[in-house]
């Protein structure tokens, strides 16, 4: 992800009806934080998912991310996606219960000395249950097992409204803010037309 971009001037800017605009916040931790206890697991486990099949990966990606307008991996070329998820420097984990995949955790170590929390998402049924703390504790443990000096993540206001505060409670500190404008994937058929009901689709006049 490129975090170096031209600055915007002060003022209002029109966003076309077929586009979305969101505020992206980048956060990082430079040292491993003090451990936080896990809540009761209720049968939930965080397990490695090495070299997942592309279709299975996309299905979980959509399950946990479509209502937050995750789109990049849903529309990515198969060859490009396979190159990423089969890279030995990319570690993928799932949160499971009774063999069912209910969460996606992806750690990207391709940049030497650092780890990006590339994807972190749960099935809607687990949000607010404590499952996020279990998966974040696993993410922190796995990231800092490696010889890194920086663990970072970005979120935006299209994500769950509690996401930013959750990352901060977990030990990440915000360091950069950006505006992202992109095509509304619900208007192109790339995502369900009724996805992300909290962020309405604008109809062009």
mmCIF file of N, CA, C and O in Angstrom, residues 89-160:
data_model
loop_
_atom_site.group_PDB
_atom_site.id
_atom_site.type_symbol
_atom_site.label_atom_id
_atom_site.label_comp_id
_atom_site.label_asym_id
_atom_site.label_seq_id
_atom_site.Cartn_x
_atom_site.Cartn_y
_atom_site.Cartn_z
ATOM 1 N N UNK A 89 6.188 -15.522 2.594
ATOM 2 C CA UNK A 89 6.262 -14.381 3.511
ATOM 3 C C UNK A 89 4.880 -13.844 3.868
ATOM 4 O O UNK A 89 4.778 -12.855 4.596
ATOM 5 N N UNK A 90 3.833 -14.477 3.373
ATOM 6 C CA UNK A 90 2.460 -14.107 3.718
ATOM 7 C C UNK A 90 1.849 -15.263 4.511
ATOM 8 O O UNK A 90 1.778 -16.387 4.015
ATOM 9 N N UNK A 91 1.433 -14.976 5.737
ATOM 10 C CA UNK A 91 0.862 -16.004 6.602
ATOM 11 C C UNK A 91 -0.636 -15.757 6.761
ATOM 12 O O UNK A 91 -1.054 -14.657 7.126
ATOM 13 N N UNK A 92 -1.418 -16.789 6.482
ATOM 14 C CA UNK A 92 -2.871 -16.682 6.552
ATOM 15 C C UNK A 92 -3.387 -17.616 7.634
ATOM 16 O O UNK A 92 -2.970 -18.777 7.725
ATOM 17 N N UNK A 93 -4.282 -17.099 8.451
ATOM 18 C CA UNK A 93 -4.897 -17.863 9.536
ATOM 19 C C UNK A 93 -6.411 -17.694 9.442
ATOM 20 O O UNK A 93 -6.914 -16.691 8.900
ATOM 21 N N UNK A 94 -7.121 -18.664 9.978
ATOM 22 C CA UNK A 94 -8.569 -18.529 10.066
ATOM 23 C C UNK A 94 -9.017 -18.765 11.501
ATOM 24 O O UNK A 94 -8.369 -19.510 12.245
ATOM 25 N N UNK A 95 -10.093 -18.114 11.854
ATOM 26 C CA UNK A 95 -10.745 -18.428 13.125
ATOM 27 C C UNK A 95 -11.831 -19.441 12.817
ATOM 28 O O UNK A 95 -12.678 -19.216 11.935
ATOM 29 N N UNK A 96 -11.781 -20.556 13.491
ATOM 30 C CA UNK A 96 -12.718 -21.643 13.212
ATOM 31 C C UNK A 96 -13.479 -22.054 14.466
ATOM 32 O O UNK A 96 -13.028 -21.840 15.597
ATOM 33 N N UNK A 97 -14.619 -22.636 14.211
ATOM 34 C CA UNK A 97 -15.381 -23.305 15.272
ATOM 35 C C UNK A 97 -16.008 -24.553 14.646
ATOM 36 O O UNK A 97 -16.723 -24.444 13.644
ATOM 37 N N UNK A 98 -15.718 -25.698 15.223
ATOM 38 C CA UNK A 98 -16.238 -26.970 14.695
ATOM 39 C C UNK A 98 -15.940 -27.116 13.204
ATOM 40 O O UNK A 98 -16.776 -27.603 12.435
ATOM 41 N N UNK A 99 -14.750 -26.646 12.790
ATOM 42 C CA UNK A 99 -14.330 -26.804 11.410
ATOM 43 C C UNK A 99 -14.841 -25.741 10.457
ATOM 44 O O UNK A 99 -14.434 -25.718 9.284
ATOM 45 N N UNK A 100 -15.715 -24.850 10.922
ATOM 46 C CA UNK A 100 -16.248 -23.796 10.059
ATOM 47 C C UNK A 100 -15.372 -22.552 10.173
ATOM 48 O O UNK A 100 -15.054 -22.093 11.274
ATOM 49 N N UNK A 101 -14.982 -21.990 9.030
ATOM 50 C CA UNK A 101 -14.145 -20.795 9.014
ATOM 51 C C UNK A 101 -15.012 -19.554 9.214
ATOM 52 O O UNK A 101 -15.892 -19.263 8.416
ATOM 53 N N UNK A 102 -14.694 -18.805 10.273
ATOM 54 C CA UNK A 102 -15.507 -17.651 10.657
ATOM 55 C C UNK A 102 -14.701 -16.357 10.748
ATOM 56 O O UNK A 102 -15.271 -15.311 11.055
ATOM 57 N N UNK A 103 -13.407 -16.426 10.510
ATOM 58 C CA UNK A 103 -12.583 -15.227 10.587
ATOM 59 C C UNK A 103 -11.351 -15.369 9.716
ATOM 60 O O UNK A 103 -10.869 -16.480 9.473
ATOM 61 N N UNK A 104 -10.858 -14.231 9.237
ATOM 62 C CA UNK A 104 -9.678 -14.199 8.373
ATOM 63 C C UNK A 104 -8.633 -13.277 8.971
ATOM 64 O O UNK A 104 -8.919 -12.126 9.313
ATOM 65 N N UNK A 105 -7.422 -13.797 9.096
ATOM 66 C CA UNK A 105 -6.272 -13.040 9.590
ATOM 67 C C UNK A 105 -5.130 -13.246 8.600
ATOM 68 O O UNK A 105 -4.767 -14.388 8.312
ATOM 69 N N UNK A 106 -4.586 -12.155 8.083
ATOM 70 C CA UNK A 106 -3.495 -12.256 7.115
ATOM 71 C C UNK A 106 -2.352 -11.332 7.529
ATOM 72 O O UNK A 106 -2.561 -10.132 7.734
ATOM 73 N N UNK A 107 -1.167 -11.910 7.670
ATOM 74 C CA UNK A 107 0.026 -11.183 8.066
ATOM 75 C C UNK A 107 1.004 -11.172 6.897
ATOM 76 O O UNK A 107 1.350 -12.231 6.363
ATOM 77 N N UNK A 108 1.456 -9.992 6.522
ATOM 78 C CA UNK A 108 2.324 -9.827 5.355
ATOM 79 C C UNK A 108 3.716 -9.385 5.817
ATOM 80 O O UNK A 108 3.903 -8.265 6.275
ATOM 81 N N UNK A 109 4.684 -10.298 5.665
ATOM 82 C CA UNK A 109 6.061 -10.032 6.066
ATOM 83 C C UNK A 109 6.961 -9.747 4.870
ATOM 84 O O UNK A 109 8.187 -9.846 4.974
ATOM 85 N N UNK A 110 6.383 -9.402 3.711
ATOM 86 C CA UNK A 110 7.200 -9.256 2.513
ATOM 87 C C UNK A 110 8.141 -8.055 2.572
ATOM 88 O O UNK A 110 9.148 -8.032 1.862
ATOM 89 N N UNK A 111 7.834 -7.072 3.377
ATOM 90 C CA UNK A 111 8.733 -5.935 3.561
ATOM 91 C C UNK A 111 9.673 -6.262 4.720
ATOM 92 O O UNK A 111 9.227 -6.476 5.849
ATOM 93 N N UNK A 112 10.982 -6.332 4.483
ATOM 94 C CA UNK A 112 11.919 -6.731 5.544
ATOM 95 C C UNK A 112 11.780 -5.866 6.795
ATOM 96 O O UNK A 112 11.653 -4.645 6.724
ATOM 97 N N UNK A 113 11.791 -6.527 7.950
ATOM 98 C CA UNK A 113 11.791 -5.814 9.219
ATOM 99 C C UNK A 113 10.433 -5.354 9.689
ATOM 100 O O UNK A 113 10.333 -4.731 10.749
ATOM 101 N N UNK A 114 9.381 -5.627 8.925
ATOM 102 C CA UNK A 114 8.059 -5.207 9.358
ATOM 103 C C UNK A 114 6.990 -6.222 8.956
ATOM 104 O O UNK A 114 7.226 -7.122 8.149
ATOM 105 N N UNK A 115 5.840 -6.053 9.558
ATOM 106 C CA UNK A 115 4.683 -6.894 9.257
ATOM 107 C C UNK A 115 3.464 -5.998 9.084
ATOM 108 O O UNK A 115 3.215 -5.120 9.907
ATOM 109 N N UNK A 116 2.736 -6.236 8.007
ATOM 110 C CA UNK A 116 1.450 -5.557 7.824
ATOM 111 C C UNK A 116 0.324 -6.493 8.228
ATOM 112 O O UNK A 116 0.287 -7.654 7.804
ATOM 113 N N UNK A 117 -0.566 -6.002 9.053
ATOM 114 C CA UNK A 117 -1.809 -6.723 9.326
ATOM 115 C C UNK A 117 -2.711 -6.450 8.131
ATOM 116 O O UNK A 117 -3.474 -5.490 8.105
ATOM 117 N N UNK A 118 -2.576 -7.292 7.112
ATOM 118 C CA UNK A 118 -3.187 -7.002 5.818
ATOM 119 C C UNK A 118 -4.704 -7.142 5.857
ATOM 120 O O UNK A 118 -5.413 -6.309 5.281
ATOM 121 N N UNK A 119 -5.194 -8.195 6.504
ATOM 122 C CA UNK A 119 -6.640 -8.388 6.625
ATOM 123 C C UNK A 119 -6.957 -8.974 7.986
ATOM 124 O O UNK A 119 -6.250 -9.851 8.492
ATOM 125 N N UNK A 120 -8.044 -8.470 8.567
ATOM 126 C CA UNK A 120 -8.482 -8.889 9.889
ATOM 127 C C UNK A 120 -9.996 -8.735 9.900
ATOM 128 O O UNK A 120 -10.507 -7.608 9.909
ATOM 129 N N UNK A 121 -10.715 -9.843 9.820
ATOM 130 C CA UNK A 121 -12.169 -9.736 9.753
ATOM 131 C C UNK A 121 -12.866 -10.959 10.319
ATOM 132 O O UNK A 121 -12.331 -12.075 10.268
ATOM 133 N N UNK A 122 -14.056 -10.727 10.843
ATOM 134 C CA UNK A 122 -14.859 -11.778 11.464
ATOM 135 C C UNK A 122 -16.236 -11.854 10.829
ATOM 136 O O UNK A 122 -16.776 -10.837 10.366
ATOM 137 N N UNK A 123 -16.799 -13.033 10.846
ATOM 138 C CA UNK A 123 -18.200 -13.192 10.487
ATOM 139 C C UNK A 123 -19.042 -12.303 11.414
ATOM 140 O O UNK A 123 -18.719 -12.130 12.600
ATOM 141 N N UNK A 124 -20.123 -11.766 10.874
ATOM 142 C CA UNK A 124 -20.971 -10.847 11.660
ATOM 143 C C UNK A 124 -21.438 -11.481 12.972
ATOM 144 O O UNK A 124 -21.605 -10.780 13.978
ATOM 145 N N UNK A 125 -21.633 -12.800 12.984
ATOM 146 C CA UNK A 125 -22.134 -13.473 14.186
ATOM 147 C C UNK A 125 -21.148 -13.403 15.352
ATOM 148 O O UNK A 125 -21.544 -13.607 16.509
ATOM 149 N N UNK A 126 -19.881 -13.124 15.078
ATOM 150 C CA UNK A 126 -18.861 -13.099 16.132
ATOM 151 C C UNK A 126 -18.524 -11.685 16.609
ATOM 152 O O UNK A 126 -17.841 -11.538 17.619
ATOM 153 N N UNK A 127 -18.975 -10.669 15.902
ATOM 154 C CA UNK A 127 -18.621 -9.298 16.273
ATOM 155 C C UNK A 127 -19.239 -8.950 17.625
ATOM 156 O O UNK A 127 -20.437 -9.147 17.851
ATOM 157 N N UNK A 128 -18.410 -8.475 18.544
ATOM 158 C CA UNK A 128 -18.863 -8.126 19.887
ATOM 159 C C UNK A 128 -18.832 -9.281 20.865
ATOM 160 O O UNK A 128 -19.185 -9.108 22.029
ATOM 161 N N UNK A 129 -18.344 -10.448 20.395
ATOM 162 C CA UNK A 129 -18.359 -11.644 21.246
ATOM 163 C C UNK A 129 -17.050 -11.858 22.000
ATOM 164 O O UNK A 129 -16.964 -12.762 22.831
ATOM 165 N N UNK A 130 -16.035 -11.069 21.705
ATOM 166 C CA UNK A 130 -14.707 -11.312 22.255
ATOM 167 C C UNK A 130 -13.797 -12.051 21.296
ATOM 168 O O UNK A 130 -12.594 -12.192 21.543
ATOM 169 N N UNK A 131 -14.358 -12.530 20.182
ATOM 170 C CA UNK A 131 -13.560 -13.269 19.212
ATOM 171 C C UNK A 131 -12.463 -12.394 18.608
ATOM 172 O O UNK A 131 -11.361 -12.872 18.300
ATOM 173 N N UNK A 132 -12.753 -11.103 18.436
ATOM 174 C CA UNK A 132 -11.760 -10.199 17.884
ATOM 175 C C UNK A 132 -10.525 -10.105 18.763
ATOM 176 O O UNK A 132 -9.397 -10.043 18.260
ATOM 177 N N UNK A 133 -10.714 -10.103 20.085
ATOM 178 C CA UNK A 133 -9.567 -10.051 21.002
ATOM 179 C C UNK A 133 -8.738 -11.323 20.871
ATOM 180 O O UNK A 133 -7.506 -11.276 20.860
ATOM 181 N N UNK A 134 -9.401 -12.466 20.763
ATOM 182 C CA UNK A 134 -8.668 -13.730 20.608
ATOM 183 C C UNK A 134 -7.834 -13.699 19.337
ATOM 184 O O UNK A 134 -6.649 -14.061 19.344
ATOM 185 N N UNK A 135 -8.433 -13.241 18.240
ATOM 186 C CA UNK A 135 -7.708 -13.244 16.977
ATOM 187 C C UNK A 135 -6.612 -12.185 16.969
ATOM 188 O O UNK A 135 -5.528 -12.404 16.412
ATOM 189 N N UNK A 136 -6.845 -11.036 17.592
ATOM 190 C CA UNK A 136 -5.806 -10.011 17.653
ATOM 191 C C UNK A 136 -4.631 -10.463 18.510
ATOM 192 O O UNK A 136 -3.463 -10.214 18.163
ATOM 193 N N UNK A 137 -4.913 -11.121 19.619
ATOM 194 C CA UNK A 137 -3.813 -11.635 20.434
ATOM 195 C C UNK A 137 -2.957 -12.614 19.638
ATOM 196 O O UNK A 137 -1.723 -12.601 19.727
ATOM 197 N N UNK A 138 -3.615 -13.443 18.835
ATOM 198 C CA UNK A 138 -2.870 -14.366 17.980
ATOM 199 C C UNK A 138 -2.060 -13.602 16.949
ATOM 200 O O UNK A 138 -0.905 -13.946 16.669
ATOM 201 N N UNK A 139 -2.644 -12.553 16.361
ATOM 202 C CA UNK A 139 -1.935 -11.751 15.359
ATOM 203 C C UNK A 139 -0.678 -11.124 15.950
ATOM 204 O O UNK A 139 0.401 -11.149 15.338
ATOM 205 N N UNK A 140 -0.806 -10.544 17.146
ATOM 206 C CA UNK A 140 0.343 -9.912 17.792
ATOM 207 C C UNK A 140 1.418 -10.944 18.100
ATOM 208 O O UNK A 140 2.612 -10.717 17.858
ATOM 209 N N UNK A 141 1.019 -12.094 18.623
ATOM 210 C CA UNK A 141 1.987 -13.149 18.925
ATOM 211 C C UNK A 141 2.726 -13.585 17.668
ATOM 212 O O UNK A 141 3.963 -13.700 17.660
ATOM 213 N N UNK A 142 1.977 -13.838 16.591
ATOM 214 C CA UNK A 142 2.593 -14.325 15.352
ATOM 215 C C UNK A 142 3.496 -13.268 14.717
ATOM 216 O O UNK A 142 4.575 -13.583 14.207
ATOM 217 N N UNK A 143 3.058 -12.021 14.757
ATOM 218 C CA UNK A 143 3.864 -10.951 14.145
ATOM 219 C C UNK A 143 5.190 -10.781 14.867
ATOM 220 O O UNK A 143 6.250 -10.721 14.243
ATOM 221 N N UNK A 144 5.141 -10.721 16.194
ATOM 222 C CA UNK A 144 6.347 -10.408 16.960
ATOM 223 C C UNK A 144 7.217 -11.638 17.221
ATOM 224 O O UNK A 144 8.286 -11.513 17.834
ATOM 225 N N UNK A 145 6.782 -12.793 16.750
ATOM 226 C CA UNK A 145 7.687 -13.953 16.748
ATOM 227 C C UNK A 145 8.817 -13.765 15.748
ATOM 228 O O UNK A 145 9.882 -14.370 15.874
ATOM 229 N N UNK A 146 8.574 -12.915 14.743
ATOM 230 C CA UNK A 146 9.561 -12.654 13.706
ATOM 231 C C UNK A 146 10.455 -11.475 14.122
ATOM 232 O O UNK A 146 10.083 -10.667 14.980
ATOM 233 N N UNK A 147 11.617 -11.328 13.497
ATOM 234 C CA UNK A 147 12.519 -10.219 13.842
ATOM 235 C C UNK A 147 12.078 -8.915 13.181
ATOM 236 O O UNK A 147 12.710 -8.407 12.257
ATOM 237 N N UNK A 148 10.955 -8.359 13.648
ATOM 238 C CA UNK A 148 10.424 -7.123 13.074
ATOM 239 C C UNK A 148 10.622 -5.975 14.054
ATOM 240 O O UNK A 148 10.802 -6.182 15.263
ATOM 241 N N UNK A 149 10.568 -4.768 13.535
ATOM 242 C CA UNK A 149 10.613 -3.574 14.384
ATOM 243 C C UNK A 149 9.353 -2.735 14.207
ATOM 244 O O UNK A 149 9.228 -1.681 14.843
ATOM 245 N N UNK A 150 8.439 -3.206 13.350
ATOM 246 C CA UNK A 150 7.221 -2.429 13.091
ATOM 247 C C UNK A 150 6.103 -3.367 12.656
ATOM 248 O O UNK A 150 6.285 -4.218 11.789
ATOM 249 N N UNK A 151 4.943 -3.196 13.277
ATOM 250 C CA UNK A 151 3.722 -3.929 12.941
ATOM 251 C C UNK A 151 2.684 -2.861 12.631
ATOM 252 O O UNK A 151 2.457 -1.958 13.424
ATOM 253 N N UNK A 152 2.077 -2.908 11.451
ATOM 254 C CA UNK A 152 1.189 -1.810 11.064
ATOM 255 C C UNK A 152 -0.080 -2.318 10.398
ATOM 256 O O UNK A 152 -0.175 -3.457 9.941
ATOM 257 N N UNK A 153 -1.066 -1.432 10.355
ATOM 258 C CA UNK A 153 -2.377 -1.757 9.810
ATOM 259 C C UNK A 153 -3.026 -0.468 9.327
ATOM 260 O O UNK A 153 -2.650 0.628 9.759
ATOM 261 N N UNK A 154 -3.943 -0.568 8.401
ATOM 262 C CA UNK A 154 -4.757 0.604 8.063
ATOM 263 C C UNK A 154 -6.228 0.216 8.124
ATOM 264 O O UNK A 154 -6.602 -0.920 7.875
ATOM 265 N N UNK A 155 -7.036 1.182 8.494
ATOM 266 C CA UNK A 155 -8.478 0.991 8.550
ATOM 267 C C UNK A 155 -9.130 2.242 7.977
ATOM 268 O O UNK A 155 -8.464 3.232 7.687
ATOM 269 N N UNK A 156 -10.425 2.180 7.775
ATOM 270 C CA UNK A 156 -11.121 3.344 7.235
ATOM 271 C C UNK A 156 -12.526 3.406 7.818
ATOM 272 O O UNK A 156 -12.979 2.477 8.486
ATOM 273 N N UNK A 157 -13.225 4.512 7.563
ATOM 274 C CA UNK A 157 -14.522 4.675 8.212
ATOM 275 C C UNK A 157 -15.622 3.855 7.542
ATOM 276 O O UNK A 157 -16.769 3.863 8.002
ATOM 277 N N UNK A 158 -15.287 3.090 6.490
ATOM 278 C CA UNK A 158 -16.230 2.117 5.956
ATOM 279 C C UNK A 158 -16.189 0.816 6.747
ATOM 280 O O UNK A 158 -17.085 -0.023 6.620
ATOM 281 N N UNK A 159 -15.137 0.620 7.565
ATOM 282 C CA UNK A 159 -15.041 -0.557 8.411
ATOM 283 C C UNK A 159 -16.016 -0.445 9.584
ATOM 284 O O UNK A 159 -16.697 0.570 9.762
ATOM 285 N N UNK A 160 -16.037 -1.480 10.404
ATOM 286 C CA UNK A 160 -16.880 -1.452 11.604
ATOM 287 C C UNK A 160 -16.542 -0.202 12.415
ATOM 288 O O UNK A 160 -15.365 0.165 12.570
#
